Coordinates of N, CA and C and ligand atoms in Angstrom, one line a residue:
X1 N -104.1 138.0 -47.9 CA -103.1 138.3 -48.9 C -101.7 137.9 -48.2
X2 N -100.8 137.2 -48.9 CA -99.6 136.9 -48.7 C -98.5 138.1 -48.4
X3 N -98.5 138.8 -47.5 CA -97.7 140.1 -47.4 C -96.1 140.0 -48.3
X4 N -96.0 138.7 -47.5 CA -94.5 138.2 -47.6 C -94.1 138.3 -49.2
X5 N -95.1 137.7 -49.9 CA -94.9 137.6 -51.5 C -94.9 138.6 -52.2
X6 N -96.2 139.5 -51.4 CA -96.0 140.9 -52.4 C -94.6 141.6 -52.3
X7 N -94.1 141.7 -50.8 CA -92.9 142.8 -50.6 C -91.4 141.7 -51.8
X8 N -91.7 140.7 -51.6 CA -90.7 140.0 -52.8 C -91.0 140.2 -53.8
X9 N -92.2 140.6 -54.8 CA -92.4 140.9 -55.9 C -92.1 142.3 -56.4
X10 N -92.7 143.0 -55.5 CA -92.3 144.4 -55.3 C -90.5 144.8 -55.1
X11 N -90.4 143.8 -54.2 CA -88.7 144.4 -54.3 C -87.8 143.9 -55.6
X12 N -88.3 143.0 -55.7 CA -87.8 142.4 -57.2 C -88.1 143.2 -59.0
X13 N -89.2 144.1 -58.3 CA -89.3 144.9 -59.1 C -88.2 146.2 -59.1
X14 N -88.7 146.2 -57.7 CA -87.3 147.5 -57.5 C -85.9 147.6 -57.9
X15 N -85.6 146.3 -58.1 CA -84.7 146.1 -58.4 C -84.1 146.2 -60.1
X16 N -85.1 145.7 -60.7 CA -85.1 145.7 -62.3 C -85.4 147.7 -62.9
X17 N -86.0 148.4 -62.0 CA -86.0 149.7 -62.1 C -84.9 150.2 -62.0
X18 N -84.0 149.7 -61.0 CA -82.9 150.5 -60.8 C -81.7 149.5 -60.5
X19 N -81.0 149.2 -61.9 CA -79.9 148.9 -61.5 C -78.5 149.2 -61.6
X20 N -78.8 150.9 -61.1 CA -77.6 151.0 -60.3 C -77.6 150.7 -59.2
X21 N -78.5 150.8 -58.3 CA -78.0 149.8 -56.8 C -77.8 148.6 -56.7
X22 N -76.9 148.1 -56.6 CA -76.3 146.6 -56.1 C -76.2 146.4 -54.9
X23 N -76.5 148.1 -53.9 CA -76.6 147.9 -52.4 C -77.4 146.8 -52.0
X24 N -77.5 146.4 -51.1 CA -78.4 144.8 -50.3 C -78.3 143.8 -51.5
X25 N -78.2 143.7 -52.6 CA -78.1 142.3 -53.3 C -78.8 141.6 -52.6
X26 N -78.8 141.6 -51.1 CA -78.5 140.1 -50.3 C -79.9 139.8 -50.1
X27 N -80.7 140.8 -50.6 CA -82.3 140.4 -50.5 C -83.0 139.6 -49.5
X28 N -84.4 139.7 -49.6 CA -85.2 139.1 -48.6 C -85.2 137.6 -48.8
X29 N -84.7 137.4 -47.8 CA -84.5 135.7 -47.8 C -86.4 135.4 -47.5
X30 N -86.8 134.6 -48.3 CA -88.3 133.7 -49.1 C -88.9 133.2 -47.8
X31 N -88.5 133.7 -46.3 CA -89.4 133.0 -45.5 C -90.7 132.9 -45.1
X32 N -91.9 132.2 -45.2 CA -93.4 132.7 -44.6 C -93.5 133.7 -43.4
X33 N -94.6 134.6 -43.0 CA -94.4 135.6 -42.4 C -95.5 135.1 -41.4
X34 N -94.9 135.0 -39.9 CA -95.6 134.0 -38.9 C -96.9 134.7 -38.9
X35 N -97.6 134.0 -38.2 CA -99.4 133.7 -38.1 C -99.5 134.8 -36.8
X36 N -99.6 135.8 -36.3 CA -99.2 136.6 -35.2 C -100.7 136.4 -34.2
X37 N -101.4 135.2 -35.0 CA -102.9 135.3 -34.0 C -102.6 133.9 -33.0
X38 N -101.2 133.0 -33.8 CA -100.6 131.9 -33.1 C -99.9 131.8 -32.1
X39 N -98.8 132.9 -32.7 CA -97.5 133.4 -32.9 C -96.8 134.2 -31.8
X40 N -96.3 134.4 -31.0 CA -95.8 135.4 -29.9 C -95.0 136.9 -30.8
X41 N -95.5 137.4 -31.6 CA -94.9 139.1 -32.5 C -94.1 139.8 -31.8
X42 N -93.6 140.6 -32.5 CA -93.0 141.7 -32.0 C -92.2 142.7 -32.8
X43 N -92.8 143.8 -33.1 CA -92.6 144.7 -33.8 C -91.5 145.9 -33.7
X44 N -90.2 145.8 -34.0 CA -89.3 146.9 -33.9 C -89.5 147.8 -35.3
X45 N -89.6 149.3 -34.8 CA -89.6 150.4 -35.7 C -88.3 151.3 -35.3
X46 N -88.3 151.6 -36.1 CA -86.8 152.8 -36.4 C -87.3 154.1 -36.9
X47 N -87.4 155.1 -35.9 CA -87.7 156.6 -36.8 C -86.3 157.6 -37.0
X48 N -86.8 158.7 -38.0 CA -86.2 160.0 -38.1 C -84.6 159.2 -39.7
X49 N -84.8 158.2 -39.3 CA -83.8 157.8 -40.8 C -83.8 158.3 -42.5
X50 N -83.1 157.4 -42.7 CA -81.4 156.7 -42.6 C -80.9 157.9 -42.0
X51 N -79.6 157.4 -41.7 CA -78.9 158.2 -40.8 C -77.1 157.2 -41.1
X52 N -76.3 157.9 -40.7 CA -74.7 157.0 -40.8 C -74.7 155.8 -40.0
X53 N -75.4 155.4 -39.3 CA -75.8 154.3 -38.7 C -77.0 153.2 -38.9
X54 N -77.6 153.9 -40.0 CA -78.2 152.5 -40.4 C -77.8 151.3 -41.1
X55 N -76.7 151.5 -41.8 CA -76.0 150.4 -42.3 C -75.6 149.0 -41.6
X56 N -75.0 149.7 -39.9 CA -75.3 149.0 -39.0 C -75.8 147.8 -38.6
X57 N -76.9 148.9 -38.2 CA -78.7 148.1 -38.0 C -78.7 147.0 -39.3
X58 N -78.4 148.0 -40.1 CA -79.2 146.6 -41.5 C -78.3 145.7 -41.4
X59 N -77.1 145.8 -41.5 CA -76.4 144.6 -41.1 C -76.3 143.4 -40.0
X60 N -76.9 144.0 -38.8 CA -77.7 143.1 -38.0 C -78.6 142.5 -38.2
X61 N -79.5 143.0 -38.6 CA -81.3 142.6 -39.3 C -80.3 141.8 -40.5
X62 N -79.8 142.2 -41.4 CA -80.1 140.5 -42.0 C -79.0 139.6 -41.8
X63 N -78.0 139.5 -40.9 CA -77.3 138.6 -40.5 C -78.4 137.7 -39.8
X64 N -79.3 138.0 -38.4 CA -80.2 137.7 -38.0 C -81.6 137.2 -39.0
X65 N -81.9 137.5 -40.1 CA -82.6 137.2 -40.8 C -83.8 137.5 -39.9
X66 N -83.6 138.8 -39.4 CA -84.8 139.7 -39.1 C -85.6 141.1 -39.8
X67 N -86.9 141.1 -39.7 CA -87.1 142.4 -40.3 C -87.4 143.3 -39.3
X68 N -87.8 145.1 -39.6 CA -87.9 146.0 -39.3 C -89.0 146.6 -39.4
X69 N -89.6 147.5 -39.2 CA -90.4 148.7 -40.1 C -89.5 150.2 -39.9
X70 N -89.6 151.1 -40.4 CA -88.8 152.1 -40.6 C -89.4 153.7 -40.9
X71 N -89.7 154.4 -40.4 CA -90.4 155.3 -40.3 C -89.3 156.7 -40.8
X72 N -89.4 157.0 -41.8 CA -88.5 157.8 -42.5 C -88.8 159.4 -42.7
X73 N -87.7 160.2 -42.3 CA -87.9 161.1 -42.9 C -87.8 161.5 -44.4
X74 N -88.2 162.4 -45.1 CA -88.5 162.4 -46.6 C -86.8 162.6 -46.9
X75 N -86.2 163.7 -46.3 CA -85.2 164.7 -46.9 C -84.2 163.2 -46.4
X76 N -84.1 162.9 -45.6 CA -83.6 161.8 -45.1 C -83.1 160.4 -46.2
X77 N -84.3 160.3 -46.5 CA -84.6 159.2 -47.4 C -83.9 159.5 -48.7
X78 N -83.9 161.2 -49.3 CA -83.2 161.4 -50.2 C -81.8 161.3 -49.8
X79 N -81.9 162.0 -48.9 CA -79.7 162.0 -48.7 C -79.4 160.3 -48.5
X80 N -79.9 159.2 -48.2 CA -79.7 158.4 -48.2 C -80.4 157.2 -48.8
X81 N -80.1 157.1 -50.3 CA -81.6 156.9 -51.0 C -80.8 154.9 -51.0
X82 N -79.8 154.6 -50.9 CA -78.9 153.8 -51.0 C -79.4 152.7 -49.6
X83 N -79.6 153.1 -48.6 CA -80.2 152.3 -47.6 C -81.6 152.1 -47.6
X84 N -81.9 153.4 -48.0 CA -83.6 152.8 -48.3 C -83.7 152.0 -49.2
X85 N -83.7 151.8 -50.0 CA -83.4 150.5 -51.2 C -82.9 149.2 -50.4
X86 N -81.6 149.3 -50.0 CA -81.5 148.2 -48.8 C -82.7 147.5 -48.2
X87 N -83.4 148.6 -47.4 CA -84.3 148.3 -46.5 C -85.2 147.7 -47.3
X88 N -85.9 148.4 -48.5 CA -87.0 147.9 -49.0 C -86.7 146.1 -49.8
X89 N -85.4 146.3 -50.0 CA -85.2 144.8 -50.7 C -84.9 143.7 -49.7
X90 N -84.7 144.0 -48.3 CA -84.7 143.2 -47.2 C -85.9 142.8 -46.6
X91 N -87.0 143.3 -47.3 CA -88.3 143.2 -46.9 C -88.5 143.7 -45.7
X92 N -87.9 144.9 -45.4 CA -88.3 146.2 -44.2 C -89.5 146.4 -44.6
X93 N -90.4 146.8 -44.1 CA -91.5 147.8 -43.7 C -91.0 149.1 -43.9
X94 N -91.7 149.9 -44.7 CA -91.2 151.6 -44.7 C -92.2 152.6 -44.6
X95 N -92.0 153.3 -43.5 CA -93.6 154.2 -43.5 C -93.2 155.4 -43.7
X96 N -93.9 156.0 -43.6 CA -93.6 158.2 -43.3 C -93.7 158.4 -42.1
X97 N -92.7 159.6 -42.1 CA -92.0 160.4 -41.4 C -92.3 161.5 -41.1
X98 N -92.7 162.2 -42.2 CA -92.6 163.6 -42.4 C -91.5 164.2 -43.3
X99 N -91.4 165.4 -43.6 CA -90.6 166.1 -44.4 C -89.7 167.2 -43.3
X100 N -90.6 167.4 -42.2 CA -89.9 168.7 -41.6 C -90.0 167.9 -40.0
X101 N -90.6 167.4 -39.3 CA -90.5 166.3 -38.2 C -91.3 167.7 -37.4
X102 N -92.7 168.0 -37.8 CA -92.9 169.2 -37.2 C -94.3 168.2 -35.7
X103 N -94.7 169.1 -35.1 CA -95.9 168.5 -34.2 C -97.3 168.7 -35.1
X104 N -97.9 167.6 -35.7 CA -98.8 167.8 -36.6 C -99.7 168.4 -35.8
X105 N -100.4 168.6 -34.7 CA -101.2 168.8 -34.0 C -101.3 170.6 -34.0
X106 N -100.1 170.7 -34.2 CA -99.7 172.3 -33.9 C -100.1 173.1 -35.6
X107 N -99.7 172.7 -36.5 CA -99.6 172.9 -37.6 C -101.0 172.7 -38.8
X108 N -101.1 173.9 -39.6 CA -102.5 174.0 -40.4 C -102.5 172.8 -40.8
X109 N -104.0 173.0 -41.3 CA -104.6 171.3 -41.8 C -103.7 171.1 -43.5
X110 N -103.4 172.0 -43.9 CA -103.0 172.8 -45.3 C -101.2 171.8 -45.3
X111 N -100.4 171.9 -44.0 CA -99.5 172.2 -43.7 C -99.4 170.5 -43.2
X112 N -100.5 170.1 -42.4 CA -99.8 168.4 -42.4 C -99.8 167.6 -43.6
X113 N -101.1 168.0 -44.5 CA -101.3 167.3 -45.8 C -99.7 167.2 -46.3
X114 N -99.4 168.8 -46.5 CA -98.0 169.3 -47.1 C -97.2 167.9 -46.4
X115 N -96.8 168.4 -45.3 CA -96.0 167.3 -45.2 C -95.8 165.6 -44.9
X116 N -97.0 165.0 -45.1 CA -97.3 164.0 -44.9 C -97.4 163.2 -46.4
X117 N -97.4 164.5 -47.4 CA -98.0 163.8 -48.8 C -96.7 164.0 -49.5
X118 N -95.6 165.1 -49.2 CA -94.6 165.3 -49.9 C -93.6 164.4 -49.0
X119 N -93.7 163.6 -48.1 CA -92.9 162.6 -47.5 C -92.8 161.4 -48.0
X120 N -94.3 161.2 -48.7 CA -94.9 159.9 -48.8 C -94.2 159.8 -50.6
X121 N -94.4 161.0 -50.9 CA -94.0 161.2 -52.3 C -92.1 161.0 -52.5
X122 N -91.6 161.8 -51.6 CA -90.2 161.5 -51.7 C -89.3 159.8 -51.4
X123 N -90.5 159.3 -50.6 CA -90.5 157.7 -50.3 C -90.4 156.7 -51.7
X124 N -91.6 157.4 -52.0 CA -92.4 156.6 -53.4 C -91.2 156.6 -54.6
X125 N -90.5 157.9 -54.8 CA -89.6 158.1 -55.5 C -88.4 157.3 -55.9
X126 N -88.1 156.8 -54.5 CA -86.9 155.8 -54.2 C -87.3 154.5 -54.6
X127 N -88.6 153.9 -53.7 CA -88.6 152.3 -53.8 C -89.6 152.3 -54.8
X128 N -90.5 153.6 -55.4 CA -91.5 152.9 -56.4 C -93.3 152.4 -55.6
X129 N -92.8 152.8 -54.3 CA -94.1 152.5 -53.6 C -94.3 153.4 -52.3
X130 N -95.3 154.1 -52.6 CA -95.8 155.3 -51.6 C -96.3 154.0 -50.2
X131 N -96.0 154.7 -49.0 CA -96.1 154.4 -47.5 C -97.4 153.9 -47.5
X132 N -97.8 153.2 -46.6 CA -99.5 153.3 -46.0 C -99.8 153.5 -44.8
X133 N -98.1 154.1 -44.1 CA -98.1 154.1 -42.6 C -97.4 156.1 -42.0
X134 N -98.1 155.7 -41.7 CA -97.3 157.3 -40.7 C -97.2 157.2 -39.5
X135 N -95.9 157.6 -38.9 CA -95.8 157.8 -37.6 C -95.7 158.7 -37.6
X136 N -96.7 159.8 -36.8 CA -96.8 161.7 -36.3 C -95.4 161.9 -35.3
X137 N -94.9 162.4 -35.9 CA -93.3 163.2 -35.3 C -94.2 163.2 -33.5
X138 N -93.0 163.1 -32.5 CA -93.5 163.1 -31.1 C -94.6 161.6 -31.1
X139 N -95.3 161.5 -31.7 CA -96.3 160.4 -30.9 C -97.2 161.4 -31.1
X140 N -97.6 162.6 -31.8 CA -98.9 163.7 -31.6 C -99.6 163.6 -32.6
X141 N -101.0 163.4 -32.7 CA -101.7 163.2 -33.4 C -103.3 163.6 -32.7
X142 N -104.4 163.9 -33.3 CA -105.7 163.7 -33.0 C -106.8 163.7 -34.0
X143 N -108.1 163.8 -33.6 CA -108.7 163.5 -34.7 C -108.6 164.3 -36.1
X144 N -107.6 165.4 -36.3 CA -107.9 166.4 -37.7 C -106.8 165.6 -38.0
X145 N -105.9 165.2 -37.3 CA -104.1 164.3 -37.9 C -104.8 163.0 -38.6
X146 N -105.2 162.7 -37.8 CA -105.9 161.3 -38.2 C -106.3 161.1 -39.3
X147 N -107.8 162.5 -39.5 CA -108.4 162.0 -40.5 C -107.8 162.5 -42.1
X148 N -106.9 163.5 -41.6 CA -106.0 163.9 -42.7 C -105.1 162.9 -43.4
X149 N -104.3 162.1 -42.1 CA -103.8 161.1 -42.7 C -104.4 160.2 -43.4
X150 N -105.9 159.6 -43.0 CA -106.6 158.4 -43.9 C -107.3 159.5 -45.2
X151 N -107.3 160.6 -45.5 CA -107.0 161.2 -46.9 C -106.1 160.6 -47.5
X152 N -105.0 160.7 -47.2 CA -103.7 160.5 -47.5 C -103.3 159.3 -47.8
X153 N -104.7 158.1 -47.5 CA -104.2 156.7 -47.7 C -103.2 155.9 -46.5
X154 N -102.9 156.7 -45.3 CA -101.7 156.2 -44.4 C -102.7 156.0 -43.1
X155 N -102.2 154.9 -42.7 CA -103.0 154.5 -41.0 C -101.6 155.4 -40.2
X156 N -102.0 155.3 -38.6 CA -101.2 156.4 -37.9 C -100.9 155.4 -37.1
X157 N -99.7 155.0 -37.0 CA -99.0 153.9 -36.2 C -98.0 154.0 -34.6
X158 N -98.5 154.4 -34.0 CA -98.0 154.3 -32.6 C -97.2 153.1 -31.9
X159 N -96.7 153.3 -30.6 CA -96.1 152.2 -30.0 C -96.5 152.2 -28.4
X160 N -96.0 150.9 -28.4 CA -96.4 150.8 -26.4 C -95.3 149.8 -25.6
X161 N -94.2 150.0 -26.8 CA -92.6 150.3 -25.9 C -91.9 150.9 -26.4
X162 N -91.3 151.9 -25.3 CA -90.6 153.1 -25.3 C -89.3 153.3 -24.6
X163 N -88.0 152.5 -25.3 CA -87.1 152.7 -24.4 C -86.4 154.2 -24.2
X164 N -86.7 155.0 -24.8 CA -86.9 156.4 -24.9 C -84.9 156.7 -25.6
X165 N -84.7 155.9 -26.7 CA -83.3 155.9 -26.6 C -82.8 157.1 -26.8
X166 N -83.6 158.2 -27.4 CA -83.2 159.3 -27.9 C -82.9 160.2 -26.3
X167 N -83.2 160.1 -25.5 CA -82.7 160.4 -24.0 C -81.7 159.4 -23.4
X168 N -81.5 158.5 -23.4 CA -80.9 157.4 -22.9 C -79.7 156.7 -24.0
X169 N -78.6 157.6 -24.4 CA -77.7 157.4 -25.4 C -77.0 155.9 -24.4
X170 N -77.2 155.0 -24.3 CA -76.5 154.3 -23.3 C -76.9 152.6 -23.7
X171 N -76.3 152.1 -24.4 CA -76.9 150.6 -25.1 C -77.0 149.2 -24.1
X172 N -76.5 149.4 -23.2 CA -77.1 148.2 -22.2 C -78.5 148.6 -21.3
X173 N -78.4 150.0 -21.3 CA -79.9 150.3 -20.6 C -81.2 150.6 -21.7
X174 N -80.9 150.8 -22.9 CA -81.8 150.3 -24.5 C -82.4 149.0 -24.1
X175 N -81.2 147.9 -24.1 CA -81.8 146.6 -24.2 C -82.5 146.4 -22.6
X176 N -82.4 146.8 -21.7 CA -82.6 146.1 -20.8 C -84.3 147.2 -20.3
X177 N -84.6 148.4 -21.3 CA -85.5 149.0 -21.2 C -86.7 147.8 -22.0
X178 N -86.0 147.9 -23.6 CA -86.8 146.7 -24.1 C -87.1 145.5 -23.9
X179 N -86.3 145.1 -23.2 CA -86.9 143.5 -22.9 C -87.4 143.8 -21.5
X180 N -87.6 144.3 -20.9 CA -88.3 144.6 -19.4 C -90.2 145.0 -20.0
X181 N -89.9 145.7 -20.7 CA -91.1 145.5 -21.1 C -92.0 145.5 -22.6
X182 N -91.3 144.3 -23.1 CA -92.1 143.8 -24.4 C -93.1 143.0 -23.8
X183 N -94.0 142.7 -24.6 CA -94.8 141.7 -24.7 C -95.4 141.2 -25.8
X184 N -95.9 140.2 -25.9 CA -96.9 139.6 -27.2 C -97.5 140.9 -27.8
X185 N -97.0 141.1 -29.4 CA -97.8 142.3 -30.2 C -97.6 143.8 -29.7
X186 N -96.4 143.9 -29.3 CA -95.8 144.7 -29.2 C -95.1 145.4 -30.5
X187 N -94.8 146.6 -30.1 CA -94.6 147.6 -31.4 C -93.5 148.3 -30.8
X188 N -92.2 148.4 -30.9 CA -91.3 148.9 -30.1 C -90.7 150.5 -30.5
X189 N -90.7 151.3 -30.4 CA -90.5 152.7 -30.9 C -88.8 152.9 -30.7
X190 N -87.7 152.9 -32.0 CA -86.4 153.3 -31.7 C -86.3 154.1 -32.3
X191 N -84.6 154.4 -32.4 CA -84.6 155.3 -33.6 C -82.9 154.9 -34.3
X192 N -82.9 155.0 -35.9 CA -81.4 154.8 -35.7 C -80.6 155.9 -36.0
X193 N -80.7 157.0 -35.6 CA -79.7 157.6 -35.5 C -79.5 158.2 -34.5
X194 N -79.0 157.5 -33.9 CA -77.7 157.6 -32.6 C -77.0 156.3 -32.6
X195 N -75.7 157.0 -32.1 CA -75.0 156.1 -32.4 C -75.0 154.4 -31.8
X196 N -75.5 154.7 -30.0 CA -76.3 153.7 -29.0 C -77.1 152.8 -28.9
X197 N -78.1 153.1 -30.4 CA -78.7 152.1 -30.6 C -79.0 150.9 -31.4
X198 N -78.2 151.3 -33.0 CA -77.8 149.8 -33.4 C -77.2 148.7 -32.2
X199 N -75.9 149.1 -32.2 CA -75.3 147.9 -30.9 C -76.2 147.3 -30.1
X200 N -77.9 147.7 -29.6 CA -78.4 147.1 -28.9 C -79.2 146.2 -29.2
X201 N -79.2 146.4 -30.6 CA -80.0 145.2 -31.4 C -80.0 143.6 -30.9
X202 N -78.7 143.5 -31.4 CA -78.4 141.6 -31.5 C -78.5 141.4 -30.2
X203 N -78.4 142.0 -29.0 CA -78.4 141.4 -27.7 C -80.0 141.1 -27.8
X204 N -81.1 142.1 -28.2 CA -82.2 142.3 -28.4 C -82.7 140.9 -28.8
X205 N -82.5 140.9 -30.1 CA -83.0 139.9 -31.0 C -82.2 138.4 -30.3
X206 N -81.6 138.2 -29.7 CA -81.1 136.9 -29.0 C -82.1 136.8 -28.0
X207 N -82.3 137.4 -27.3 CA -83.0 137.4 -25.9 C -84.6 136.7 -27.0
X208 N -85.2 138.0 -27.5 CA -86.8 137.8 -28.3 C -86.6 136.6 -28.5
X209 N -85.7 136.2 -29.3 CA -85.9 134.5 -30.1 C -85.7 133.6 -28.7
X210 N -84.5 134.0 -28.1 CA -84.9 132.9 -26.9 C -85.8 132.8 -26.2
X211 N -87.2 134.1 -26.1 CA -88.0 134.2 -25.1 C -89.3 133.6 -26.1
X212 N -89.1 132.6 -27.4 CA -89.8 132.3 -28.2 C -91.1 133.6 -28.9
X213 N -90.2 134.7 -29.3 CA -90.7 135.7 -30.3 C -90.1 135.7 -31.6
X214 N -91.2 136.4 -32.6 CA -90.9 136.1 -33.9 C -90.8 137.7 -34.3
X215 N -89.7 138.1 -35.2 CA -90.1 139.9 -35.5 C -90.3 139.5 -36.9
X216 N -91.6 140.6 -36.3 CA -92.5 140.7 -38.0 C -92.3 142.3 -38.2
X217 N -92.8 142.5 -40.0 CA -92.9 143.9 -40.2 C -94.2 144.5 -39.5
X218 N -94.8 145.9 -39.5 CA -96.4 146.5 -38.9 C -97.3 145.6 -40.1
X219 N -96.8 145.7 -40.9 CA -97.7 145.0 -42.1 C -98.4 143.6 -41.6
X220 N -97.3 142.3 -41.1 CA -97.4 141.5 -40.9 C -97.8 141.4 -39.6
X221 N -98.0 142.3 -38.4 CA -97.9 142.4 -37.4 C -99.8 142.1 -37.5
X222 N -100.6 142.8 -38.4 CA -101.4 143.2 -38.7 C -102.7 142.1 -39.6
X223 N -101.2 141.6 -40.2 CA -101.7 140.6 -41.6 C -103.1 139.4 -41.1
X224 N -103.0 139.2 -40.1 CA -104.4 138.3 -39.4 C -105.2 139.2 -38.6
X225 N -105.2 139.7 -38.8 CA -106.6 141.1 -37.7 C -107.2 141.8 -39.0
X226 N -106.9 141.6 -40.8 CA -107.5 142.5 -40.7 C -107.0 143.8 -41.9
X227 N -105.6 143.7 -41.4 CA -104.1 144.4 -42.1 C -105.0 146.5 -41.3
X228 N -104.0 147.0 -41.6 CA -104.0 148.4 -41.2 C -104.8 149.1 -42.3
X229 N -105.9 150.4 -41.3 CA -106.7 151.3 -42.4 C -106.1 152.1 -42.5
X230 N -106.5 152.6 -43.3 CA -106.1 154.5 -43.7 C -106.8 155.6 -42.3
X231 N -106.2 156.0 -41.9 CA -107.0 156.9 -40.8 C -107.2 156.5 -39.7
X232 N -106.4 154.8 -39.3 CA -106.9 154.1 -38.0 C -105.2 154.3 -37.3
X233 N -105.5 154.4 -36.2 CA -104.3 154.7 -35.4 C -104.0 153.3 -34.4
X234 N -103.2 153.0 -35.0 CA -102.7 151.4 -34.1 C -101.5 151.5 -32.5
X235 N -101.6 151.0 -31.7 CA -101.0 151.3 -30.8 C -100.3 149.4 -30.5
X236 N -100.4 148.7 -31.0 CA -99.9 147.4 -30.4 C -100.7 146.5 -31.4
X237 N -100.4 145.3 -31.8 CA -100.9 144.4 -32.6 C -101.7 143.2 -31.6
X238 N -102.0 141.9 -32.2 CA -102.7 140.7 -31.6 C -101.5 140.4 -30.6
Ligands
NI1 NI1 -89.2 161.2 -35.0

C-alpha cells in the first residue's frame, strides 16, 4: 500500500470536513515515501502534545520538508485541535497518548481500555481518523497492556533513542544526545513541550540528511516489513 497516498487522500478529506481550518494550508508536499529496506530511516516522535511549542516544531518540519509521528495526549489534542489538523495535513503520523498519561501497567485492565479508547476517540474526533499507534505513558507496558491495546486496534510503539529531553531542558546537549546515537531505523523518543526542544530540530535534521538519512513517519518506517499490528510492540524499524 502506498502510505504516502492514503495520508494525502485522507488529509484532503480532512480538509473538505472542516473548513474552518485554514491552519497548515501548506499541506503535504506529494513526495514518495523512501524504501526503508534501501534506505538509511529514521524516525522522530514527539509525546505528551500539542503544547505552545508545537507550532515551532511544525514550522521546522515543513520548511525542511520533513515528517514526524506524534504521540498525543487526548485532552491535549482538544485544547489544541488547530495543530493537530496541521500535523495531520502535513502528513505527520499521529498516535495515542492517553487521556490521563497514567502507568498502564499500574492501572485496571477496565481503566487502560478507558484510557487508551477515549484518547483514540478524542484523536478521531479532530482528524476523522482513530490512531493505530500507542505509546504507553513512561515506555510501560506488558503483556495485559499489549494485549489490551491490539483489542483496541493500536500496535505499542517504543523507541531506542532517548535523548531524555524531558530531564535535559538544554538544546545543544538534545542534538548532540541524538546524533551520538542514531542509527539506521531508528525511532527517536522527544517530546514538544518544552521549550529546548523544538530549537534542536533543524541542527538535527541538517546533520541526518548530511549523514545520508531519510525521516519517515512509524507508518512508513514500517511500510516494507510488513506495516505495524495491533498488539505488536515495536522498538526500532529495518
Ligand atoms: Ni509521555
Amino acid at each position: 500500500m502506498n502510505w504516502r497516498r492514503v495520508l494525502i487522500t485522507g488529509a484532503a478529506a480532512a480538509v473538505a470536513m472542516t473548513p474552518a481550518g485554514a491552519v497548515g494550508a501548506h499541506a503535504a508536499a506529494p513526495r514518495p515515501a523512501p524504501n526503508c529496506l534501501v534506505t538509511k530511516c529514521v524516525a522522530l516522535s514527539f509525546d505528551d502534545g500539542p503544547s505552545r511549542y508545537t507550532p515551532q516544531l511544525l514550522g521546522t518540519l515543513e520548511a525542511r520538508h520533513a515528517v514526524a509521528t506524534f504521540f498525543l495526549i487526548g485532552p491535549h489534542a482538544l485544547a489544541y485541535r488547530q495543530d493537530v489538523l496541521r500535523e495531520y495535513r502535513d502528513g505527520d503520523a499521529i498516535g495515542d497518548h492517553t487521556v490521563h498519561h497514567p502507568d498502564l501497567t499500574k492501572i485496571s485492565s477496565a481503566r487502560v481500555s478507558y484510557e487508551i479508547n477515549t484518547a483514540a476517540q478524542q484523536i478521531a474526533s479532530i482528524t476523522g481518523h482513530r490512531p493505530t499507534m500507542l505509546r504507553p505513558p513512561y515506555g510501560a507496558w506488558n503483556a495485559r497492556v499489549r494485549s489490551l491495546a491490539g483489542k483496541a486496534g493500536l500496535s505499542v510503539i517504543m523507541w531506542n533513542v532517548d535523548p531524555q529531553d524531558w530531564k535535559y531542558h538544554n538544546t545543544p546537549l538534545i542534538e548532540r544526545r541524538v546524533l551520538a546515537a542514531v542509527r539506521p531505523g531508528a525511532i527517536i523518543e522527544m517530546h514538544d513541550t518544552y521549550a529546548t526542544t523544538p530549537p534542536a530540530i533543524p541542527q538535527i535534521l541538517t546533520t541526518l540528511k548530511a549523514r545520508g538519512y531519510s525521516l519517515v513517519t512509524l507508518p512508513q518506517l514500517f511500510a516494507k516489513t510488513g506495516g505495524m499490528k495491533p498488539g505488536v510492540v515495536y522498538h526500532h524499524g529495518p
